[in-house]
XYZ file of C-alpha atoms in Angstrom:
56
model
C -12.884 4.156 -14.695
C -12.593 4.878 -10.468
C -12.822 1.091 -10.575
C -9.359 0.239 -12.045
C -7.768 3.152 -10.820
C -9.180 2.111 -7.157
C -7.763 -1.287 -8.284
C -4.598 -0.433 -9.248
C -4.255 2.396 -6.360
C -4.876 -1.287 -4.222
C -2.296 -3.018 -5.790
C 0.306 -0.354 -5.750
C -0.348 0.295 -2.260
C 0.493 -3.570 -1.282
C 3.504 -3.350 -3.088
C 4.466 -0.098 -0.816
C 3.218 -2.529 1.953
C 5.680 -4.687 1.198
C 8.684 -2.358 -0.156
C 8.909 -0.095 3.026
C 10.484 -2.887 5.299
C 12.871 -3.937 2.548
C 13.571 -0.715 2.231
C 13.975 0.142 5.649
C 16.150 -3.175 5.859
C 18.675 -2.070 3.463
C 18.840 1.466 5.196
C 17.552 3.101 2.825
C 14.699 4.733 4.217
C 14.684 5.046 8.695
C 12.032 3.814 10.961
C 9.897 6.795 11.284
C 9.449 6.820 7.550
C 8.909 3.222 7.278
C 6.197 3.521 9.856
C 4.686 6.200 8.048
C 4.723 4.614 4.496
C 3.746 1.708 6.067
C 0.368 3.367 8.150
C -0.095 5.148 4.545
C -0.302 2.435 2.020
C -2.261 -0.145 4.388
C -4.736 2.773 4.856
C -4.734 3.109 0.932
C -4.615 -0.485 0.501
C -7.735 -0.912 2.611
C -10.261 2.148 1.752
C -9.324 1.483 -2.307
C -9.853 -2.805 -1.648
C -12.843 -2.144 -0.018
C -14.233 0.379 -2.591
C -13.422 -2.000 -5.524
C -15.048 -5.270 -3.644
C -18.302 -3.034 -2.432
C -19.041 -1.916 -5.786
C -19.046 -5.791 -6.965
């Protein structure tokens, strides 16, 4: 069960990885934030990838 959720947690953290600078491009969010979301979901991104490929 930690798998998929780490899994998922991984996938939904790219898609923040991705969505902050759109956001931030549309001014809907400003830089600070964007940095922020940005440092958070690649750390999420990273830790929950890592756990789900180590456990392989």
């Amino acid at each position: 069960m930690s798998r998929n959720l780490c899994r998922l947690l991984s996938y939904l953290a790219l898609a923040g990885v991705l969505a902050a600078p759109l956001l931030y491009f549309y001014d809907q969010i400003d830089k600070p934030a964007m940095k922020l979301a940005l440092a958070a979901a690649t750390l999420v991104w990273f830790v929950c990838g890592g756990l789900v490929r180590a456990r392989q």
